[in-house]
Amino acid sequence: MRVMTVLGTRPEIIRLSLIIGKLDRLADRHILVHTGQNYTDSLNDVFFRELGVRRPDHVMAGGSHTLGGQLSVMFGEMERLLREERPDIVLLLGDTNSALCAIVAERMGIPVAHMEAGNRCYDLTVPEEKNRRIIDAVATINMPYTEYSKQNLLREGFPANRIVRTGNPIGEVMAQYKDRIDGSGVLERLGLQERDYVLVTTHRAENVDVPAHLDGILGGLNRIAERHGKRIVCSIHPRTRSRIDAGGTAVQPHPLVEFHEPFGFFDFVRLERDAWCAVSDSGTVQEECCLLGVPTVTIRNTTERPETVDCGSNVVSGLRAGNIADAVDVMTALPASWGIPAGYEALDVSDIVVKYVLGGKWNV
């Protein structure tokens, strides 16, 4: 069995890390392809180093381009690599532009396995919502993490024999590297105390590319700092940094609001674990903080992870400054005692995925 795994962003590297190692050992040939979507050290190389993921067999130049240029490079390179490598199946994860390479594989008659299938926020202003619907539609086998996502696919008419609920891979990855996470010295380096800071990430186009939305987010962080006197530790994505530096916001940050370059995996999970609260537009932060017992405020109007809201670990605040600060007040006033959603604590996701990819059950 010849398997091609395609990735291109930090969350994909992390969540596929254990699966990549097992496919390397068990597949007749495992071809690892990086699209180049995330190409800086802080968003890419550091995760290969920390997680012990081998270097890709092929690296595209899909990074610093306009959307059209990026997709043109990725699709053209994907077609060339598929003809050259002739895989029996292509494995992808998530809803990024990198995962849109599924379109090329499907059009060339090559089966596609899609992890993280079935997520829906039902907001088509979110670029990833469009992506995930397209990728699910062209995939041969869809691998949702949760029953919520599986039911989304069934309601949309996807055949049940093409759906495999796997569980969420992040719990297995975090368990694998628990000692390294525990050993991170990031709190000491930053002079932080446990449960005495707010961890923040924001990177989504619909948030940082719209000045009014970015103003609302930064204004909300200022209000949190004013109300609670806690340090606001922002892991700042290059996209967000470029918007702020280009004058994309009129809001001046409070002295307690501090911006840091993106952290490595071990440092970031340690920061999540010991935060008083997390404020983020990231789907992965919702998942990780749910597992870690840290209350989360999602600074968006919707979420494709409703299980985190239903269990009580997360609330969706919208993008108004006052609503963001009020949501933090609510989440930190409530006890952090929720039941972990089914599938989040799974520790055998890599085995399930590898068995289905190599077992040929998709070829029915």
mmCIF file of C-alpha atoms in Angstrom:
data_model
loop_
_atom_site.group_PDB
_atom_site.id
_atom_site.type_symbol
_atom_site.label_atom_id
_atom_site.label_comp_id
_atom_site.label_asym_id
_atom_site.label_seq_id
_atom_site.Cartn_x
_atom_site.Cartn_y
_atom_site.Cartn_z
ATOM 1 C CA MET A 1 0.000 0.000 0.000
ATOM 2 C CA ARG A 2 1.368 3.389 -1.073
ATOM 3 C CA VAL A 3 0.051 6.221 1.104
ATOM 4 C CA MET A 4 0.521 9.952 0.583
ATOM 5 C CA THR A 5 -0.037 12.242 3.583
ATOM 6 C CA VAL A 6 -0.466 15.939 2.796
ATOM 7 C CA LEU A 7 -0.070 18.686 5.401
ATOM 8 C CA GLY A 8 0.877 22.336 5.483
ATOM 9 C CA THR A 9 0.029 24.008 8.795
ATOM 10 C CA ARG A 10 0.922 23.778 12.452
ATOM 11 C CA PRO A 11 -2.304 22.014 13.609
ATOM 12 C CA GLU A 12 -1.921 19.406 10.872
ATOM 13 C CA ILE A 13 1.686 18.624 11.813
ATOM 14 C CA ILE A 14 0.735 18.217 15.475
ATOM 15 C CA ARG A 15 -2.372 16.086 14.969
ATOM 16 C CA LEU A 16 -0.815 13.875 12.312
ATOM 17 C CA SER A 17 2.514 13.424 14.125
ATOM 18 C CA LEU A 18 1.845 9.966 15.610
ATOM 19 C CA ILE A 19 0.039 8.757 12.493
ATOM 20 C CA ILE A 20 2.986 9.725 10.288
ATOM 21 C CA GLY A 21 5.362 7.577 12.343
ATOM 22 C CA LYS A 22 3.080 4.551 12.160
ATOM 23 C CA LEU A 23 2.518 4.885 8.420
ATOM 24 C CA ASP A 24 6.288 5.146 7.941
ATOM 25 C CA ARG A 25 6.660 1.769 9.647
ATOM 26 C CA LEU A 26 3.667 -0.064 8.213
ATOM 27 C CA ALA A 27 2.961 1.217 4.700
ATOM 28 C CA ASP A 28 4.853 -0.224 1.733
ATOM 29 C CA ARG A 29 5.695 3.371 0.926
ATOM 30 C CA HIS A 30 4.648 6.477 2.820
ATOM 31 C CA ILE A 31 5.083 9.772 0.984
ATOM 32 C CA LEU A 32 4.947 12.887 3.175
ATOM 33 C CA VAL A 33 4.116 16.118 1.345
ATOM 34 C CA HIS A 34 4.279 19.636 2.815
ATOM 35 C CA THR A 35 2.405 22.306 0.870
ATOM 36 C CA GLY A 36 4.429 25.170 2.339
ATOM 37 C CA GLN A 37 1.295 26.979 3.582
ATOM 38 C CA ASN A 38 2.999 27.653 6.946
ATOM 39 C CA TYR A 39 6.657 28.188 6.160
ATOM 40 C CA THR A 40 8.243 30.184 9.021
ATOM 41 C CA ASP A 41 10.212 28.422 11.747
ATOM 42 C CA SER A 42 7.737 29.423 14.463
ATOM 43 C CA LEU A 43 4.760 27.989 12.561
ATOM 44 C CA ASN A 44 6.428 25.019 10.938
ATOM 45 C CA ASP A 45 9.991 23.815 11.586
ATOM 46 C CA VAL A 46 9.778 23.936 15.383
ATOM 47 C CA PHE A 47 6.951 21.377 15.355
ATOM 48 C CA PHE A 48 8.867 18.930 13.189
ATOM 49 C CA ARG A 49 11.793 19.212 15.619
ATOM 50 C CA GLU A 50 9.810 18.957 18.839
ATOM 51 C CA LEU A 51 7.526 16.130 17.758
ATOM 52 C CA GLY A 52 10.222 14.115 16.009
ATOM 53 C CA VAL A 53 8.402 14.144 12.685
ATOM 54 C CA ARG A 54 10.729 13.330 9.806
ATOM 55 C CA ARG A 55 11.349 15.781 7.030
ATOM 56 C CA PRO A 56 8.824 15.671 4.174
ATOM 57 C CA ASP A 57 9.665 13.862 0.963
ATOM 58 C CA HIS A 58 8.346 16.815 -1.018
ATOM 59 C CA VAL A 59 7.912 20.491 -0.089
ATOM 60 C CA MET A 60 5.826 22.780 -2.276
ATOM 61 C CA ALA A 61 6.297 26.532 -2.527
ATOM 62 C CA GLY A 62 2.725 27.284 -1.485
ATOM 63 C CA GLY A 63 3.447 29.865 1.194
ATOM 64 C CA SER A 64 3.773 33.582 0.520
ATOM 65 C CA HIS A 65 1.237 34.070 -2.265
ATOM 66 C CA THR A 66 -2.172 35.532 -2.870
ATOM 67 C CA LEU A 67 -4.984 33.009 -2.532
ATOM 68 C CA GLY A 68 -5.050 32.368 -6.262
ATOM 69 C CA GLY A 69 -1.293 32.030 -6.448
ATOM 70 C CA GLN A 70 -1.189 29.696 -3.467
ATOM 71 C CA LEU A 71 -3.858 27.360 -4.805
ATOM 72 C CA SER A 72 -2.318 27.417 -8.267
ATOM 73 C CA VAL A 73 1.052 26.303 -6.889
ATOM 74 C CA MET A 74 -0.475 23.666 -4.608
ATOM 75 C CA PHE A 75 -2.776 22.170 -7.227
ATOM 76 C CA GLY A 76 -0.122 22.106 -9.926
ATOM 77 C CA GLU A 77 2.453 20.522 -7.625
ATOM 78 C CA MET A 78 -0.108 18.069 -6.261
ATOM 79 C CA GLU A 79 -0.965 16.844 -9.743
ATOM 80 C CA ARG A 80 2.716 16.384 -10.580
ATOM 81 C CA LEU A 81 3.427 14.484 -7.347
ATOM 82 C CA LEU A 82 0.407 12.220 -7.736
ATOM 83 C CA ARG A 83 1.525 11.246 -11.228
ATOM 84 C CA GLU A 84 5.084 10.706 -10.018
ATOM 85 C CA GLU A 85 4.358 8.811 -6.781
ATOM 86 C CA ARG A 86 1.140 6.970 -7.761
ATOM 87 C CA PRO A 87 -0.277 6.577 -4.224
ATOM 88 C CA ASP A 88 -3.145 4.210 -3.512
ATOM 89 C CA ILE A 89 -4.724 6.722 -1.127
ATOM 90 C CA VAL A 90 -4.187 10.310 0.056
ATOM 91 C CA LEU A 91 -4.619 11.228 3.740
ATOM 92 C CA LEU A 92 -5.416 14.806 4.777
ATOM 93 C CA LEU A 93 -6.635 16.516 7.942
ATOM 94 C CA GLY A 94 -8.689 19.608 8.552
ATOM 95 C CA ASP A 95 -10.037 22.531 6.589
ATOM 96 C CA THR A 96 -7.058 24.592 5.462
ATOM 97 C CA ASN A 97 -6.102 25.494 1.912
ATOM 98 C CA SER A 98 -3.555 22.664 2.078
ATOM 99 C CA ALA A 99 -6.354 20.131 2.523
ATOM 100 C CA LEU A 100 -7.993 21.411 -0.663
ATOM 101 C CA CYS A 101 -5.398 19.270 -2.447
ATOM 102 C CA ALA A 102 -8.062 16.589 -1.974
ATOM 103 C CA ILE A 103 -9.774 18.050 -5.041
ATOM 104 C CA VAL A 104 -6.842 17.159 -7.287
ATOM 105 C CA ALA A 105 -6.577 13.609 -5.940
ATOM 106 C CA GLU A 106 -10.300 12.977 -6.389
ATOM 107 C CA ARG A 107 -10.295 14.314 -9.943
ATOM 108 C CA MET A 108 -7.409 11.949 -10.739
ATOM 109 C CA GLY A 109 -9.360 8.978 -9.361
ATOM 110 C CA ILE A 110 -7.240 8.523 -6.223
ATOM 111 C CA PRO A 111 -9.120 7.772 -2.970
ATOM 112 C CA VAL A 112 -9.000 10.435 -0.250
ATOM 113 C CA ALA A 113 -9.281 9.938 3.526
ATOM 114 C CA HIS A 114 -10.263 13.133 5.351
ATOM 115 C CA MET A 115 -9.693 13.462 9.090
ATOM 116 C CA GLU A 116 -11.665 16.112 11.033
ATOM 117 C CA ALA A 117 -14.564 15.689 8.630
ATOM 118 C CA GLY A 118 -18.080 16.899 9.344
ATOM 119 C CA ASN A 119 -17.223 20.002 11.364
ATOM 120 C CA ARG A 120 -19.766 22.730 10.661
ATOM 121 C CA CYS A 121 -20.160 26.286 11.956
ATOM 122 C CA TYR A 122 -22.838 27.159 9.350
ATOM 123 C CA ASP A 123 -21.238 30.549 8.664
ATOM 124 C CA LEU A 124 -20.082 30.885 5.068
ATOM 125 C CA THR A 125 -18.166 34.087 5.840
ATOM 126 C CA VAL A 126 -15.614 31.744 7.453
ATOM 127 C CA PRO A 127 -13.193 30.589 4.715
ATOM 128 C CA GLU A 128 -12.594 27.254 6.439
ATOM 129 C CA GLU A 129 -16.325 26.482 6.379
ATOM 130 C CA LYS A 130 -16.287 26.582 2.598
ATOM 131 C CA ASN A 131 -13.121 24.472 2.533
ATOM 132 C CA ARG A 132 -14.423 21.751 4.834
ATOM 133 C CA ARG A 133 -17.649 21.331 2.866
ATOM 134 C CA ILE A 134 -15.687 20.930 -0.366
ATOM 135 C CA ILE A 135 -13.173 18.502 1.146
ATOM 136 C CA ASP A 136 -15.895 16.356 2.718
ATOM 137 C CA ALA A 137 -17.701 16.246 -0.634
ATOM 138 C CA VAL A 138 -14.702 14.903 -2.570
ATOM 139 C CA ALA A 139 -13.380 12.536 0.124
ATOM 140 C CA THR A 140 -13.763 8.788 -0.330
ATOM 141 C CA ILE A 141 -13.900 8.231 3.416
ATOM 142 C CA ASN A 142 -14.697 10.910 5.978
ATOM 143 C CA MET A 143 -13.267 10.577 9.487
ATOM 144 C CA PRO A 144 -15.165 12.802 11.950
ATOM 145 C CA TYR A 145 -13.917 13.139 15.508
ATOM 146 C CA THR A 146 -17.272 13.273 17.285
ATOM 147 C CA GLU A 147 -20.858 12.112 17.033
ATOM 148 C CA TYR A 148 -21.875 15.735 16.362
ATOM 149 C CA SER A 149 -19.723 15.815 13.237
ATOM 150 C CA LYS A 150 -20.819 12.356 12.135
ATOM 151 C CA GLN A 151 -24.468 13.375 12.363
ATOM 152 C CA ASN A 152 -23.741 16.498 10.307
ATOM 153 C CA LEU A 153 -22.455 14.286 7.508
ATOM 154 C CA LEU A 154 -25.401 11.900 7.712
ATOM 155 C CA ARG A 155 -27.901 14.785 7.590
ATOM 156 C CA GLU A 156 -26.165 16.072 4.472
ATOM 157 C CA GLY A 157 -26.621 12.715 2.772
ATOM 158 C CA PHE A 158 -23.157 11.199 3.061
ATOM 159 C CA PRO A 159 -23.412 7.382 3.038
ATOM 160 C CA ALA A 160 -22.861 5.771 6.430
ATOM 161 C CA ASN A 161 -20.412 3.211 5.025
ATOM 162 C CA ARG A 162 -18.078 6.066 4.038
ATOM 163 C CA ILE A 163 -17.946 7.564 7.547
ATOM 164 C CA VAL A 164 -15.634 6.387 10.348
ATOM 165 C CA ARG A 165 -15.727 8.198 13.687
ATOM 166 C CA THR A 166 -12.150 8.130 14.964
ATOM 167 C CA GLY A 167 -12.050 10.354 18.025
ATOM 168 C CA ASN A 168 -9.896 13.452 18.337
ATOM 169 C CA PRO A 169 -6.140 12.879 17.846
ATOM 170 C CA ILE A 170 -5.003 15.727 20.110
ATOM 171 C CA GLY A 171 -5.595 13.822 23.368
ATOM 172 C CA GLU A 172 -3.282 11.036 22.243
ATOM 173 C CA VAL A 173 -0.600 13.518 21.166
ATOM 174 C CA MET A 174 -0.788 15.441 24.448
ATOM 175 C CA ALA A 175 -0.560 12.203 26.437
ATOM 176 C CA GLN A 176 2.446 11.061 24.388
ATOM 177 C CA TYR A 177 4.354 14.249 25.226
ATOM 178 C CA LYS A 178 3.065 14.906 28.755
ATOM 179 C CA ASP A 179 6.536 14.799 30.311
ATOM 180 C CA ARG A 180 7.888 17.288 27.776
ATOM 181 C CA ILE A 181 4.925 19.589 28.392
ATOM 182 C CA ASP A 182 5.382 19.317 32.163
ATOM 183 C CA GLY A 183 9.071 20.118 31.719
ATOM 184 C CA SER A 184 8.524 23.295 29.714
ATOM 185 C CA GLY A 185 10.093 26.310 31.400
ATOM 186 C CA VAL A 186 7.963 28.863 29.577
ATOM 187 C CA LEU A 187 6.266 30.209 32.711
ATOM 188 C CA GLU A 188 9.618 30.850 34.349
ATOM 189 C CA ARG A 189 11.014 32.492 31.208
ATOM 190 C CA LEU A 190 8.052 34.856 30.996
ATOM 191 C CA GLY A 191 7.791 35.429 34.749
ATOM 192 C CA LEU A 192 4.245 34.052 34.900
ATOM 193 C CA GLN A 193 2.388 32.479 37.799
ATOM 194 C CA GLU A 194 -0.053 29.613 37.377
ATOM 195 C CA ARG A 195 -3.693 30.722 36.987
ATOM 196 C CA ASP A 196 -2.656 34.385 36.973
ATOM 197 C CA TYR A 197 -2.710 35.224 33.254
ATOM 198 C CA VAL A 198 -5.014 35.054 30.254
ATOM 199 C CA LEU A 199 -3.741 33.258 27.148
ATOM 200 C CA VAL A 200 -4.851 34.738 23.825
ATOM 201 C CA THR A 201 -4.566 33.733 20.170
ATOM 202 C CA THR A 202 -6.271 35.280 17.163
ATOM 203 C CA HIS A 203 -5.493 34.686 13.515
ATOM 204 C CA ARG A 204 -8.669 34.150 11.482
ATOM 205 C CA ALA A 205 -9.094 36.252 8.367
ATOM 206 C CA GLU A 206 -12.674 37.215 9.242
ATOM 207 C CA ASN A 207 -11.373 38.630 12.549
ATOM 208 C CA VAL A 208 -8.020 40.273 11.885
ATOM 209 C CA ASP A 209 -8.668 41.475 8.316
ATOM 210 C CA VAL A 210 -11.735 43.493 9.361
ATOM 211 C CA PRO A 211 -10.657 46.602 11.335
ATOM 212 C CA ALA A 212 -13.889 46.784 13.352
ATOM 213 C CA HIS A 213 -13.500 43.160 14.426
ATOM 214 C CA LEU A 214 -9.834 43.573 15.335
ATOM 215 C CA ASP A 215 -10.734 46.717 17.307
ATOM 216 C CA GLY A 216 -13.382 44.757 19.196
ATOM 217 C CA ILE A 217 -10.959 41.966 20.068
ATOM 218 C CA LEU A 218 -8.186 44.282 21.249
ATOM 219 C CA GLY A 219 -10.699 46.430 23.093
ATOM 220 C CA GLY A 220 -11.997 43.321 24.842
ATOM 221 C CA LEU A 221 -8.478 42.374 25.935
ATOM 222 C CA ASN A 222 -7.987 45.873 27.347
ATOM 223 C CA ARG A 223 -11.200 45.553 29.369
ATOM 224 C CA ILE A 224 -10.141 42.158 30.740
ATOM 225 C CA ALA A 225 -6.830 43.669 31.846
ATOM 226 C CA GLU A 226 -8.593 46.636 33.464
ATOM 227 C CA ARG A 227 -11.141 44.486 35.312
ATOM 228 C CA HIS A 228 -8.849 41.752 36.563
ATOM 229 C CA GLY A 229 -5.326 43.180 36.603
ATOM 230 C CA LYS A 230 -3.919 40.036 35.005
ATOM 231 C CA ARG A 231 -1.312 39.803 32.280
ATOM 232 C CA ILE A 232 -2.780 39.134 28.849
ATOM 233 C CA VAL A 233 -0.320 36.863 27.015
ATOM 234 C CA CYS A 234 -0.980 37.005 23.274
ATOM 235 C CA SER A 235 0.661 34.474 20.981
ATOM 236 C CA ILE A 236 0.584 36.583 17.849
ATOM 237 C CA HIS A 237 0.229 35.014 14.418
ATOM 238 C CA PRO A 238 2.161 36.664 11.552
ATOM 239 C CA ARG A 239 -1.150 37.598 9.910
ATOM 240 C CA THR A 240 -2.288 39.434 13.042
ATOM 241 C CA ARG A 241 1.103 41.104 13.507
ATOM 242 C CA SER A 242 1.064 42.399 9.938
ATOM 243 C CA ARG A 243 -2.427 43.886 10.380
ATOM 244 C CA ILE A 244 -1.489 45.642 13.635
ATOM 245 C CA ASP A 245 1.802 46.936 12.226
ATOM 246 C CA ALA A 246 -0.010 48.229 9.135
ATOM 247 C CA GLY A 247 -2.384 50.291 11.274
ATOM 248 C CA GLY A 248 -5.282 47.872 11.008
ATOM 249 C CA THR A 249 -6.582 48.898 14.440
ATOM 250 C CA ALA A 250 -7.161 52.178 16.254
ATOM 251 C CA VAL A 251 -6.971 50.531 19.692
ATOM 252 C CA GLN A 252 -3.877 51.092 21.818
ATOM 253 C CA PRO A 253 -3.084 48.017 23.944
ATOM 254 C CA HIS A 254 -3.292 48.189 27.740
ATOM 255 C CA PRO A 255 0.129 47.900 29.460
ATOM 256 C CA LEU A 256 -0.813 44.387 30.634
ATOM 257 C CA VAL A 257 -1.511 43.228 27.062
ATOM 258 C CA GLU A 258 1.707 41.741 25.683
ATOM 259 C CA PHE A 259 2.477 40.229 22.300
ATOM 260 C CA HIS A 260 4.778 37.234 21.799
ATOM 261 C CA GLU A 261 5.995 35.369 18.752
ATOM 262 C CA PRO A 262 4.235 31.985 18.293
ATOM 263 C CA PHE A 263 5.306 29.363 20.832
ATOM 264 C CA GLY A 264 6.420 25.796 20.235
ATOM 265 C CA PHE A 265 4.014 22.961 21.004
ATOM 266 C CA PHE A 266 5.299 22.069 24.466
ATOM 267 C CA ASP A 267 5.472 25.692 25.612
ATOM 268 C CA PHE A 268 2.049 26.521 24.220
ATOM 269 C CA VAL A 269 0.263 23.557 25.796
ATOM 270 C CA ARG A 270 1.951 24.390 29.112
ATOM 271 C CA LEU A 271 0.667 27.960 28.773
ATOM 272 C CA GLU A 272 -2.808 26.620 28.027
ATOM 273 C CA ARG A 273 -2.732 24.218 30.967
ATOM 274 C CA ASP A 274 -1.788 26.846 33.548
ATOM 275 C CA ALA A 275 -3.847 29.782 32.236
ATOM 276 C CA TRP A 276 -6.638 31.389 34.247
ATOM 277 C CA CYS A 277 -8.654 31.569 31.033
ATOM 278 C CA ALA A 278 -8.050 31.232 27.287
ATOM 279 C CA VAL A 279 -9.427 33.712 24.746
ATOM 280 C CA SER A 280 -9.067 32.539 21.170
ATOM 281 C CA ASP A 281 -10.551 32.192 17.701
ATOM 282 C CA SER A 282 -8.744 28.859 17.237
ATOM 283 C CA GLY A 283 -10.617 25.591 16.998
ATOM 284 C CA THR A 284 -7.656 23.664 18.367
ATOM 285 C CA VAL A 285 -7.462 25.845 21.490
ATOM 286 C CA GLN A 286 -11.111 25.002 22.184
ATOM 287 C CA GLU A 287 -10.262 21.295 22.056
ATOM 288 C CA GLU A 288 -7.037 21.436 24.047
ATOM 289 C CA CYS A 289 -8.350 23.659 26.834
ATOM 290 C CA CYS A 290 -11.450 21.481 27.151
ATOM 291 C CA LEU A 291 -9.148 18.533 27.878
ATOM 292 C CA LEU A 292 -6.933 20.595 30.196
ATOM 293 C CA GLY A 293 -9.745 21.976 32.361
ATOM 294 C CA VAL A 294 -9.218 25.610 31.335
ATOM 295 C CA PRO A 295 -12.270 27.825 30.655
ATOM 296 C CA THR A 296 -12.297 29.201 27.126
ATOM 297 C CA VAL A 297 -13.907 32.172 25.407
ATOM 298 C CA THR A 298 -14.163 31.806 21.636
ATOM 299 C CA ILE A 299 -13.969 35.231 19.995
ATOM 300 C CA ARG A 300 -16.140 34.423 17.018
ATOM 301 C CA ASN A 301 -19.833 34.425 16.195
ATOM 302 C CA THR A 302 -19.988 30.651 15.691
ATOM 303 C CA THR A 303 -18.001 27.501 16.392
ATOM 304 C CA GLU A 304 -17.644 24.185 14.581
ATOM 305 C CA ARG A 305 -16.932 22.523 17.945
ATOM 306 C CA PRO A 306 -20.362 22.788 19.647
ATOM 307 C CA GLU A 307 -19.486 19.911 21.953
ATOM 308 C CA THR A 308 -17.181 22.277 23.881
ATOM 309 C CA VAL A 309 -20.064 24.688 24.441
ATOM 310 C CA ASP A 310 -22.498 21.932 25.381
ATOM 311 C CA CYS A 311 -20.134 20.442 27.962
ATOM 312 C CA GLY A 312 -19.498 23.861 29.532
ATOM 313 C CA SER A 313 -15.811 24.400 28.791
ATOM 314 C CA ASN A 314 -16.329 27.117 26.181
ATOM 315 C CA VAL A 315 -18.582 30.055 25.369
ATOM 316 C CA VAL A 316 -18.872 31.938 22.078
ATOM 317 C CA SER A 317 -18.649 35.662 22.812
ATOM 318 C CA GLY A 318 -18.939 37.392 19.473
ATOM 319 C CA LEU A 319 -16.572 40.239 18.619
ATOM 320 C CA ARG A 320 -17.759 43.215 20.677
ATOM 321 C CA ALA A 321 -15.304 44.346 23.333
ATOM 322 C CA GLY A 322 -17.840 44.355 26.168
ATOM 323 C CA ASN A 323 -19.196 40.925 25.268
ATOM 324 C CA ILE A 324 -15.694 39.425 25.202
ATOM 325 C CA ALA A 325 -14.867 40.805 28.651
ATOM 326 C CA ASP A 326 -18.255 39.759 30.054
ATOM 327 C CA ALA A 327 -17.768 36.231 28.711
ATOM 328 C CA VAL A 328 -14.452 35.977 30.560
ATOM 329 C CA ASP A 329 -16.209 37.111 33.747
ATOM 330 C CA VAL A 330 -18.830 34.388 33.348
ATOM 331 C CA MET A 331 -16.440 31.561 32.485
ATOM 332 C CA THR A 332 -14.012 32.318 35.311
ATOM 333 C CA ALA A 333 -16.824 32.631 37.873
ATOM 334 C CA LEU A 334 -18.083 29.116 37.142
ATOM 335 C CA PRO A 335 -16.354 25.949 38.373
ATOM 336 C CA ALA A 336 -14.100 24.313 35.784
ATOM 337 C CA SER A 337 -15.809 20.953 36.167
ATOM 338 C CA TRP A 338 -17.209 19.569 32.957
ATOM 339 C CA GLY A 339 -17.497 16.170 31.388
ATOM 340 C CA ILE A 340 -15.067 15.663 28.532
ATOM 341 C CA PRO A 341 -16.947 15.194 25.224
ATOM 342 C CA ALA A 342 -17.002 11.673 23.810
ATOM 343 C CA GLY A 343 -14.027 11.139 21.522
ATOM 344 C CA TYR A 344 -11.819 13.825 23.047
ATOM 345 C CA GLU A 345 -10.039 11.494 25.465
ATOM 346 C CA ALA A 346 -9.406 8.740 22.913
ATOM 347 C CA LEU A 347 -5.840 7.421 23.035
ATOM 348 C CA ASP A 348 -6.018 5.081 20.031
ATOM 349 C CA VAL A 349 -6.898 7.471 17.217
ATOM 350 C CA SER A 350 -3.644 6.894 15.349
ATOM 351 C CA ASP A 351 -4.257 3.132 15.347
ATOM 352 C CA ILE A 352 -7.825 3.542 14.086
ATOM 353 C CA VAL A 353 -6.779 5.841 11.253
ATOM 354 C CA VAL A 354 -3.832 3.690 10.182
ATOM 355 C CA LYS A 355 -5.953 0.521 10.171
ATOM 356 C CA TYR A 356 -8.575 2.088 7.920
ATOM 357 C CA VAL A 357 -6.062 3.713 5.593
ATOM 358 C CA LEU A 358 -4.004 0.537 5.180
ATOM 359 C CA GLY A 359 -6.878 -1.934 5.464
ATOM 360 C CA GLY A 360 -8.566 -0.943 2.231
ATOM 361 C CA LYS A 361 -12.028 -0.638 3.807
ATOM 362 C CA TRP A 362 -12.449 2.621 1.912
ATOM 363 C CA ASN A 363 -12.257 0.701 -1.358
ATOM 364 C CA VAL A 364 -15.756 -0.799 -1.306
#
